[in-house]
Coordinates of N, CA, C and O in Angstrom, one line a residue:
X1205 N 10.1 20.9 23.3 CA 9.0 20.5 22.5 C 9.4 20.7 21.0 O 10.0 21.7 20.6
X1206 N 8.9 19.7 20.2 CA 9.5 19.3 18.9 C 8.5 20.8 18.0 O 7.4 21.1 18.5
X1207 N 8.9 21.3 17.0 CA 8.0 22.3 15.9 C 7.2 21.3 15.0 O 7.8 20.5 14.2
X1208 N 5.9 21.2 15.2 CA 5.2 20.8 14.4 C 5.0 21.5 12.9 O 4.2 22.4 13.1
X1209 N 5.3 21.6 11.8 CA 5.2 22.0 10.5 C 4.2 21.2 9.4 O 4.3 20.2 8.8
X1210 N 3.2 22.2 9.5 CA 2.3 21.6 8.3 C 2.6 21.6 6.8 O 2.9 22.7 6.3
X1211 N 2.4 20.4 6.1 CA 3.0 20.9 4.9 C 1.7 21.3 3.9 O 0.6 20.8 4.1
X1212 N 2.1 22.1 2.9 CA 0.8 22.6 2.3 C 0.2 21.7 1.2 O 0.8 20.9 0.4
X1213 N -1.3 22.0 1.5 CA -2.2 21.2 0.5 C -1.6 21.1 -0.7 O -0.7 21.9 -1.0
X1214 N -1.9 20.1 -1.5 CA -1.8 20.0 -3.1 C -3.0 21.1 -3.7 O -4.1 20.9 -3.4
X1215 N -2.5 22.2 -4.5 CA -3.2 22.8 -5.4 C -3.7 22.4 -6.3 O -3.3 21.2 -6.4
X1216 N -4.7 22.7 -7.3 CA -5.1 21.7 -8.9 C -4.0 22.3 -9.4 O -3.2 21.5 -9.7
X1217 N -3.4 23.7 -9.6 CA -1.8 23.7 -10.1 C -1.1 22.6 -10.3 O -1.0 21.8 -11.2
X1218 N -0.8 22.7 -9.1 CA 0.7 21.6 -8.9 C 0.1 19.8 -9.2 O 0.9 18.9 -9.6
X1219 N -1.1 19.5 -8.8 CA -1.9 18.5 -9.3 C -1.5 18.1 -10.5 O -0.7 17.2 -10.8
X1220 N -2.0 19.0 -11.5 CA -2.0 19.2 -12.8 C -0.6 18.9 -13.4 O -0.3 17.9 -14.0
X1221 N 0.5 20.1 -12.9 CA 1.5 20.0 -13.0 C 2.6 18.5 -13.0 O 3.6 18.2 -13.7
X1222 N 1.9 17.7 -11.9 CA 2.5 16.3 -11.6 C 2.1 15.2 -12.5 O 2.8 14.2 -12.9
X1223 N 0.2 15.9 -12.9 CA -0.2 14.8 -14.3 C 0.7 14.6 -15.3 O 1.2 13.6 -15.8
X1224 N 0.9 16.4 -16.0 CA 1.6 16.5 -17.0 C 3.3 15.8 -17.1 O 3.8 15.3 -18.1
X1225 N 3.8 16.0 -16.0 CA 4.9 15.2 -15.7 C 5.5 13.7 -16.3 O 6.5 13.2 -16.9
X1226 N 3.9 13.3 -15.3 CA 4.2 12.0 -15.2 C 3.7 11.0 -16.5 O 4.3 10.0 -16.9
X1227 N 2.5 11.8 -17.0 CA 1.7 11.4 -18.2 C 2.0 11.8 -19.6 O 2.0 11.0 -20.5
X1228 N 2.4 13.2 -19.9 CA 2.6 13.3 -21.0 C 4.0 13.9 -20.9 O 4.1 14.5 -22.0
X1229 N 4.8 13.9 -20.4 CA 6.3 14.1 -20.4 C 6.9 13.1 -20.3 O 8.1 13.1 -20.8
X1230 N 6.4 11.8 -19.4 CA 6.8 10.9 -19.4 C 8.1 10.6 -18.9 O 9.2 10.3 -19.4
X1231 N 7.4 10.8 -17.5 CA 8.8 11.0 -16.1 C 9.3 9.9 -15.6 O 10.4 9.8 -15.1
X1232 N 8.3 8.9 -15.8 CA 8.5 7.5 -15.6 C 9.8 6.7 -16.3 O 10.6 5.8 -15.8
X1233 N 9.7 7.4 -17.4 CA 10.6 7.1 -18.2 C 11.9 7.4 -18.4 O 12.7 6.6 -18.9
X1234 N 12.1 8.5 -18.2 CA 13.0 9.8 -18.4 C 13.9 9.6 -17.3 O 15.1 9.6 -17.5
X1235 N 13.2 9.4 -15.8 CA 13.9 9.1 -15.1 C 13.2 8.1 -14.1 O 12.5 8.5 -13.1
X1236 N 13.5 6.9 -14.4 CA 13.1 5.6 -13.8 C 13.6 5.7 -12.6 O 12.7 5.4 -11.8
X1237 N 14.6 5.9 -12.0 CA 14.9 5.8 -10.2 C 14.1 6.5 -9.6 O 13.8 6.1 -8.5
X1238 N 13.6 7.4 -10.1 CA 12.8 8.7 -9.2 C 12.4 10.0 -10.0 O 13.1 11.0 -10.1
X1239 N 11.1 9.7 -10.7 CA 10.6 10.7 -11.2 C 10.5 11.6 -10.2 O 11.0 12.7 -10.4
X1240 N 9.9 11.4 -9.1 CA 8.8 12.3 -8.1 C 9.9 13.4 -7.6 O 9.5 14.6 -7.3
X1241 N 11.5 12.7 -7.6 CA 12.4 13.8 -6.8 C 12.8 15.3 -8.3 O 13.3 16.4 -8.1
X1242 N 12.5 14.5 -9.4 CA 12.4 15.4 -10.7 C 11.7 16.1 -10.5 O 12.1 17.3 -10.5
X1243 N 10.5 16.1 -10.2 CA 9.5 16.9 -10.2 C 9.3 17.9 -8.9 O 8.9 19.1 -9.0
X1244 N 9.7 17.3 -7.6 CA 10.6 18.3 -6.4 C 11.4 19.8 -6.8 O 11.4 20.8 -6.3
X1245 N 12.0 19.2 -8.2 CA 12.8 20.1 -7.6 C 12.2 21.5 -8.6 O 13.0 22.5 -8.6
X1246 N 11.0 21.4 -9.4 CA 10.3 22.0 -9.8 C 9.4 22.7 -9.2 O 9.1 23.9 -9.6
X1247 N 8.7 22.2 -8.2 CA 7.7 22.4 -6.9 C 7.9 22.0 -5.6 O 7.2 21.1 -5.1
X1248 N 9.1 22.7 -4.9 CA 10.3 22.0 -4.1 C 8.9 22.4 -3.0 O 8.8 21.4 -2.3
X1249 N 8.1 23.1 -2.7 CA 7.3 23.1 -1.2 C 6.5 21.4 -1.5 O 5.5 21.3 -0.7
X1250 N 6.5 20.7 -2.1 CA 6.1 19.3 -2.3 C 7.6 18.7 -1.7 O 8.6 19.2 -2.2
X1251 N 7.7 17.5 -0.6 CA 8.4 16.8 -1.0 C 8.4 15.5 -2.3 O 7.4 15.4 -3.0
X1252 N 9.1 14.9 -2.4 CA 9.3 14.1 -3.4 C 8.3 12.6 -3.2 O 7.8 11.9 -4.1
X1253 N 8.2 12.4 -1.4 CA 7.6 11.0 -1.1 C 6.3 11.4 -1.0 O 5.5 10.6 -1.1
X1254 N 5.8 12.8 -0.8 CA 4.3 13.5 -0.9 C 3.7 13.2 -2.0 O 2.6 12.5 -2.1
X1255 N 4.4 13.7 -3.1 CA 4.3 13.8 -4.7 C 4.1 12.3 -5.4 O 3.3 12.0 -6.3
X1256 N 5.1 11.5 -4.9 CA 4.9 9.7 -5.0 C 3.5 9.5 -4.2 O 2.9 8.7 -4.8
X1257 N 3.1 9.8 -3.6 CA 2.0 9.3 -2.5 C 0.6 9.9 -3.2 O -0.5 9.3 -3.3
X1258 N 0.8 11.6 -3.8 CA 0.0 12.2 -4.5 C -0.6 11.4 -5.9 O -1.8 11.4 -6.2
X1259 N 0.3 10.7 -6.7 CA 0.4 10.4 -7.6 C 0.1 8.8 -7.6 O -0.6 8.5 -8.5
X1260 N 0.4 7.7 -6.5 CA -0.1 6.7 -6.5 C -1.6 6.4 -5.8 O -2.2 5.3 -5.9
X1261 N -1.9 7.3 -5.2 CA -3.4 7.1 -4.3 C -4.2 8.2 -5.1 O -5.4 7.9 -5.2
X1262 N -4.0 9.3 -5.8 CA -5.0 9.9 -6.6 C -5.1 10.5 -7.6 O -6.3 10.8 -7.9
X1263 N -3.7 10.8 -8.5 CA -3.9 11.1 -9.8 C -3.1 10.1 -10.9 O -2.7 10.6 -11.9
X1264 N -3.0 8.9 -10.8 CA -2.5 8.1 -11.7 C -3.7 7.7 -12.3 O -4.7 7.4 -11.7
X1265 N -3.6 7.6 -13.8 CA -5.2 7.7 -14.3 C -5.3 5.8 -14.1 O -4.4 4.9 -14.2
X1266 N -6.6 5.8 -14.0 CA -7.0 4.5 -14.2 C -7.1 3.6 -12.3 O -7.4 2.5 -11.8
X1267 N -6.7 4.7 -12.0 CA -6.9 4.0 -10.3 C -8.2 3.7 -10.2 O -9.0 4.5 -10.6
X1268 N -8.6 2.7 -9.7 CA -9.7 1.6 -9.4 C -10.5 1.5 -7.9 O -10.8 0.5 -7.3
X1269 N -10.7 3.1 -7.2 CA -10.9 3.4 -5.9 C -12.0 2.7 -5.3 O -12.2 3.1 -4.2
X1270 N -12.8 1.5 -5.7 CA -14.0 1.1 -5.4 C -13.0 -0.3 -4.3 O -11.9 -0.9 -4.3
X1271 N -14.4 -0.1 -3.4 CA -13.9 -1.2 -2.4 C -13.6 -2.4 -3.0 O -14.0 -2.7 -4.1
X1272 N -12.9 -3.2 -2.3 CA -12.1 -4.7 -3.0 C -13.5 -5.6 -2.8 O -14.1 -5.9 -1.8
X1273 N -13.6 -5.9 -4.4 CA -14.4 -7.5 -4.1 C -13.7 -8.8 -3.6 O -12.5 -9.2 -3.5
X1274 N -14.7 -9.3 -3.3 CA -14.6 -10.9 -2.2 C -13.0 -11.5 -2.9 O -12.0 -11.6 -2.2
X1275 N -13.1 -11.8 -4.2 CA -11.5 -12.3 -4.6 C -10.4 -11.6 -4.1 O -9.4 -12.0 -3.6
X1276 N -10.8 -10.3 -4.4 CA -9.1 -9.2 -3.9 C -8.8 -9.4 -2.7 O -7.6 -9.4 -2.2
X1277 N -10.1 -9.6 -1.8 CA -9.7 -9.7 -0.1 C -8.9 -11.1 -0.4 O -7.7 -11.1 -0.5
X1278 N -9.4 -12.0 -0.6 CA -8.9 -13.7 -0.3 C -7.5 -13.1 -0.6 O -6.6 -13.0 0.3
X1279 N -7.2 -12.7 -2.0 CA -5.6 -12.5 -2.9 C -4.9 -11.7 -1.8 O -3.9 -12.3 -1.6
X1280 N -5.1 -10.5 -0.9 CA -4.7 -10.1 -0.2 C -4.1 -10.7 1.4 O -3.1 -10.4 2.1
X1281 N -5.0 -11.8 1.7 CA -4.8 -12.4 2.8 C -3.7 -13.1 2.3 O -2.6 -12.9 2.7
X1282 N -4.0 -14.3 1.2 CA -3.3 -15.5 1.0 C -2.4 -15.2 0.5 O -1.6 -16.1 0.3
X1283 N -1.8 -13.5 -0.1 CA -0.3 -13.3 -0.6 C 0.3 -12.5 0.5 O 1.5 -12.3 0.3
X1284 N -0.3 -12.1 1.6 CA 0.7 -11.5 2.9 C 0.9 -13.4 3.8 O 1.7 -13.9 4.6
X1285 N 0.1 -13.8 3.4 CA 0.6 -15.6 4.0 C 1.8 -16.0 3.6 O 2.7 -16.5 4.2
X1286 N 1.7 -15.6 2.1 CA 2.4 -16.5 1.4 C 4.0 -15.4 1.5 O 5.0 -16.0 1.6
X1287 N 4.1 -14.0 1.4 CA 5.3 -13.4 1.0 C 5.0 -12.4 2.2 O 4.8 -11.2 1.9
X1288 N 4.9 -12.8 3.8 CA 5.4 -12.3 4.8 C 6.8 -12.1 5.4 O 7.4 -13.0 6.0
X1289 N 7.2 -10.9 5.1 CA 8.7 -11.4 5.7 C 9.3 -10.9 6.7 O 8.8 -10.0 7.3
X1290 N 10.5 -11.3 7.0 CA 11.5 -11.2 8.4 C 10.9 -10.1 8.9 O 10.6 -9.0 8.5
X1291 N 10.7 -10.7 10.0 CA 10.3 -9.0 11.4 C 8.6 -8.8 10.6 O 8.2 -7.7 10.3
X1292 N 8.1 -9.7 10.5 CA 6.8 -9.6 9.8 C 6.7 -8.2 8.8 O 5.8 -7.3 8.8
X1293 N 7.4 -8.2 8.2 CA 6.9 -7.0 7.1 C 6.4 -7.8 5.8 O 6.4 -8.9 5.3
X1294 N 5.8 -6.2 5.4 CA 4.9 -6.9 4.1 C 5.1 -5.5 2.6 O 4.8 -4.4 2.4
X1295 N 5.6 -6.4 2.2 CA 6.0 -5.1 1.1 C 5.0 -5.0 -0.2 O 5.1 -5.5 -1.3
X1296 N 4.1 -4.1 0.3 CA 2.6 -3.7 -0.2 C 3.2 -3.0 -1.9 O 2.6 -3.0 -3.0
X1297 N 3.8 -2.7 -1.7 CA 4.3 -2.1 -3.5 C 4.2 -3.2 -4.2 O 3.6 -3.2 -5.3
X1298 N 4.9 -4.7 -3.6 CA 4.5 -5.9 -4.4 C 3.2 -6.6 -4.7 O 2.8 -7.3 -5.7
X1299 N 2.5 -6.3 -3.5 CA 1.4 -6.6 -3.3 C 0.6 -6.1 -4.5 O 0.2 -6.8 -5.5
X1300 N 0.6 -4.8 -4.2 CA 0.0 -4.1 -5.6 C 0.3 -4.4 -7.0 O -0.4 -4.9 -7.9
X1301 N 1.6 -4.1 -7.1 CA 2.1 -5.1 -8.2 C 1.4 -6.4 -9.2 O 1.2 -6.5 -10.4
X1302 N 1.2 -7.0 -8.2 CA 0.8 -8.7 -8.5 C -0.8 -8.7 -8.3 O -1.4 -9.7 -8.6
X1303 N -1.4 -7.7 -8.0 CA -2.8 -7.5 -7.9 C -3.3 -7.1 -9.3 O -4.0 -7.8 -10.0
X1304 N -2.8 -5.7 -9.5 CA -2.6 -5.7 -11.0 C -2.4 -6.3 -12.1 O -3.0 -6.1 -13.2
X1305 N -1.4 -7.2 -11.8 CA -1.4 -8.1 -12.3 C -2.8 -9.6 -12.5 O -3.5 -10.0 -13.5
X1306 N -2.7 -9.9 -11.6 CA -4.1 -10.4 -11.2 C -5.6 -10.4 -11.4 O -6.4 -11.3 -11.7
X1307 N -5.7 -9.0 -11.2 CA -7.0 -8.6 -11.4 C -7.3 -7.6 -12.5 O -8.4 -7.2 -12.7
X1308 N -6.1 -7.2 -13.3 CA -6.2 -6.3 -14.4 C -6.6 -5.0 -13.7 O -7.0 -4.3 -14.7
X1309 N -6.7 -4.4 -12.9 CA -7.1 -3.2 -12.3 C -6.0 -2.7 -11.1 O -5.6 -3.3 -10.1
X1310 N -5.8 -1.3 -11.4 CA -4.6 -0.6 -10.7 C -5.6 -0.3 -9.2 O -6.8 0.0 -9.2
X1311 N -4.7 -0.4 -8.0 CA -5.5 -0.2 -7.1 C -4.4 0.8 -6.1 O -3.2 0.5 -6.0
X1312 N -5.0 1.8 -5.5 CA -4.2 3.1 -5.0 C -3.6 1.7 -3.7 O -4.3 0.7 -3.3
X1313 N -2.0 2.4 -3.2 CA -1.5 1.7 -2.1 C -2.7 1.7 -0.8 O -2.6 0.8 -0.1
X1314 N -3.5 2.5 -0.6 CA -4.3 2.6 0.7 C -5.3 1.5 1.3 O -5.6 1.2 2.5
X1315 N -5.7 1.1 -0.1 CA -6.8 -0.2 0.1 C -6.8 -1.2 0.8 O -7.4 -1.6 1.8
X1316 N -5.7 -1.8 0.2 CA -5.3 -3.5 0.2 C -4.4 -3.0 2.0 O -4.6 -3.6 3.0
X1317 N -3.8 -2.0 1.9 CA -3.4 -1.8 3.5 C -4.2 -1.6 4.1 O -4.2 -2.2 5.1
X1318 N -5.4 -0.7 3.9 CA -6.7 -0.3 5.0 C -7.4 -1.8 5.3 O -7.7 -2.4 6.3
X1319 N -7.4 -2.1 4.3 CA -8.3 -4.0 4.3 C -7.4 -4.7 5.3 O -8.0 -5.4 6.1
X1320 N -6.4 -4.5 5.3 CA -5.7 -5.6 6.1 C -5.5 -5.6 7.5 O -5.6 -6.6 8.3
X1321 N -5.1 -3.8 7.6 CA -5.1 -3.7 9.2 C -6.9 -3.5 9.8 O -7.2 -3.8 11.0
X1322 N -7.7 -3.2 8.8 CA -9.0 -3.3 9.7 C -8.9 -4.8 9.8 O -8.4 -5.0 10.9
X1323 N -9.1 -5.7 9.3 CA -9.0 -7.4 9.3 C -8.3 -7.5 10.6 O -8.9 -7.9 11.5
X1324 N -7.0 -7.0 10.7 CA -6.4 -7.5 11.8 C -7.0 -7.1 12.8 O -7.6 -7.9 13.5
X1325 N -7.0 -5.9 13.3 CA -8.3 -5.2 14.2 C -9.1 -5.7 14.3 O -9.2 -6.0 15.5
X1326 N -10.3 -6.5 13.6 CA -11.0 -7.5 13.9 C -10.9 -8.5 14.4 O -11.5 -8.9 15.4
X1327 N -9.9 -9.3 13.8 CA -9.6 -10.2 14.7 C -9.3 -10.3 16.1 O -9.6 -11.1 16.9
X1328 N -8.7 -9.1 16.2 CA -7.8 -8.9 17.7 C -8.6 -8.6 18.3 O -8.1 -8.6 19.4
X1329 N -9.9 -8.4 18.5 CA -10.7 -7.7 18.9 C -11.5 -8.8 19.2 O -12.0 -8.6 20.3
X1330 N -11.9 -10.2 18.8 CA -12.2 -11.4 19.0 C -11.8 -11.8 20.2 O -12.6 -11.9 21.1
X1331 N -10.4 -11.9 20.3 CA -9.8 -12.7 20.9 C -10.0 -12.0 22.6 O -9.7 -10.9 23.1
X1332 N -10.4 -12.9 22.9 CA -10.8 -13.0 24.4 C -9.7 -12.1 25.4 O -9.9 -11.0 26.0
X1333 N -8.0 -13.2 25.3 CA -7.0 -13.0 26.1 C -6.4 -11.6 25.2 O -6.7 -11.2 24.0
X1334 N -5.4 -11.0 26.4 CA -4.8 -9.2 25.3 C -3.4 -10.2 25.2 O -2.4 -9.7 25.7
X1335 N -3.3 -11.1 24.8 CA -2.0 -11.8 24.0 C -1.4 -10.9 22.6 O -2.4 -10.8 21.9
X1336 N -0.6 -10.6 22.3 CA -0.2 -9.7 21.2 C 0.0 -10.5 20.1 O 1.2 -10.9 20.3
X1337 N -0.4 -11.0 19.2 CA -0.6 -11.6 18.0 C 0.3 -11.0 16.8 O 0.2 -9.8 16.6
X1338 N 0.8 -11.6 16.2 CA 1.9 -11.3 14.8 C 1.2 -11.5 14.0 O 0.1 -12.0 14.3
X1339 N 1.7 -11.2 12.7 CA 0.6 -11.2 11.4 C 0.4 -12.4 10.9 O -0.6 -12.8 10.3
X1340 N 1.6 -13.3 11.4 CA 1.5 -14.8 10.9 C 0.4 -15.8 11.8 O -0.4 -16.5 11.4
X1341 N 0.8 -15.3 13.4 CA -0.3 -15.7 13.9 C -2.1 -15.4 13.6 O -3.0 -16.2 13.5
X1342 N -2.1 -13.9 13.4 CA -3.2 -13.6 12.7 C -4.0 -14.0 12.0 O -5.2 -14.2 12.2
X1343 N -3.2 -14.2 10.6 CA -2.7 -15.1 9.4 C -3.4 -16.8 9.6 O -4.2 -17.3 8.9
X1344 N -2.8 -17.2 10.6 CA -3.1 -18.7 10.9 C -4.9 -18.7 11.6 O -5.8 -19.6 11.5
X1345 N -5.0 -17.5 12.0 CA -6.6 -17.8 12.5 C -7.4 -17.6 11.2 O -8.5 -18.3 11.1
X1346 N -7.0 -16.8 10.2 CA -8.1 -16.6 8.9 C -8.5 -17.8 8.1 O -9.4 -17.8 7.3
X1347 N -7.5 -18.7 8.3 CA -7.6 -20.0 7.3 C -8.9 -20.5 7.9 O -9.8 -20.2 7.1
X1348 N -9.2 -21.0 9.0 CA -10.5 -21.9 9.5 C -11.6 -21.0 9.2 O -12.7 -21.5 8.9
X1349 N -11.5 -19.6 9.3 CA -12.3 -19.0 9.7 C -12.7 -17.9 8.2 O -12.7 -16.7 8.2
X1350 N -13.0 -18.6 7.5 CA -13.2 -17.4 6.3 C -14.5 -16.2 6.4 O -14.6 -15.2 5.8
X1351 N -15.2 -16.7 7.1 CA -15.9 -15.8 7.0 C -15.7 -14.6 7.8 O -16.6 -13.7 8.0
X1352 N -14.3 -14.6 8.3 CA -14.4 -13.4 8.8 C -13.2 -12.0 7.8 O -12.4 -11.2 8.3
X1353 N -13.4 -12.3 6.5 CA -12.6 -11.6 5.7 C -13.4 -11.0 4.9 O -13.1 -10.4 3.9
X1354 N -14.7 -11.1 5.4 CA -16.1 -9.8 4.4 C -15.8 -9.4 5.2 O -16.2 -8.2 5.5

């Protein structure tokens, strides 16, 4: 039987500590490959992909946590249509990226993925036969059917 190991909460310490980092030390900059593993090794009981996950879903200022309106869903569907790739993956960092881009507003990684797999869950849940459906097939049912993307 494998050791289950819980890793410990983020403190407002170390919170704080990651703001200051990232925002007014300007970690982004200092070290563009990987701030987050800089800052590890400062508060090494964080790992580095915690601290990246910490810092893009809840303390990067200006995060836009309100549910996606009607456009972000469509932008969401029609750019996993459009830049789905090999072995159906979908590389959601771009996603965000171009959203931002898009809609002028930074949005935490969690959204545009919670939106997508509940969407697909819906769908799947439609469908009559337990046929296992890919994202592209998925994909192909949302076009006729827009109204099922509220």
């Amino acid at each position: 039987m494998s050791k289950v190991t819980k890793e410990p909460l983020f403190t407002e310490e170390a919170e704080n500590f990651i703001i200051d980092c990232m925002v007014i030390q300007g970690y982004e900059t200092l070290y563009p490959n990987n701030p987050f593993a800089e800052i590890e090794k400062v508060i090494p009981e964080y790992k580095a992909k915690r601290i990246r996950q910490r810092w893009v879903d809840k303390l990067k200022p200006g995060l836009n946590r309100n549910p996606l309106n009607k456009e972000e869903k469509e932008f969401v569907v029609q750019w996993i249509k459009k830049n789905l790739g090999s072995n159906d993956e979908i590389k959601w960092k771009d996603l965000i990226s171009e959203m931002e881009e898009e809609f002028h507003t930074l949005r935490p990684d969690n959204i545009p993925k919670n939106y997508w797999y509940t969407l697909k869950r819906k769908l799947l849940s439609k469908i009559s036969h337990n046929e296992e459906l890919t994202p592209l097939q998925i994909l192909s049912l949302l076009s006729p059917n827009p109204q099922l993307t509220g």
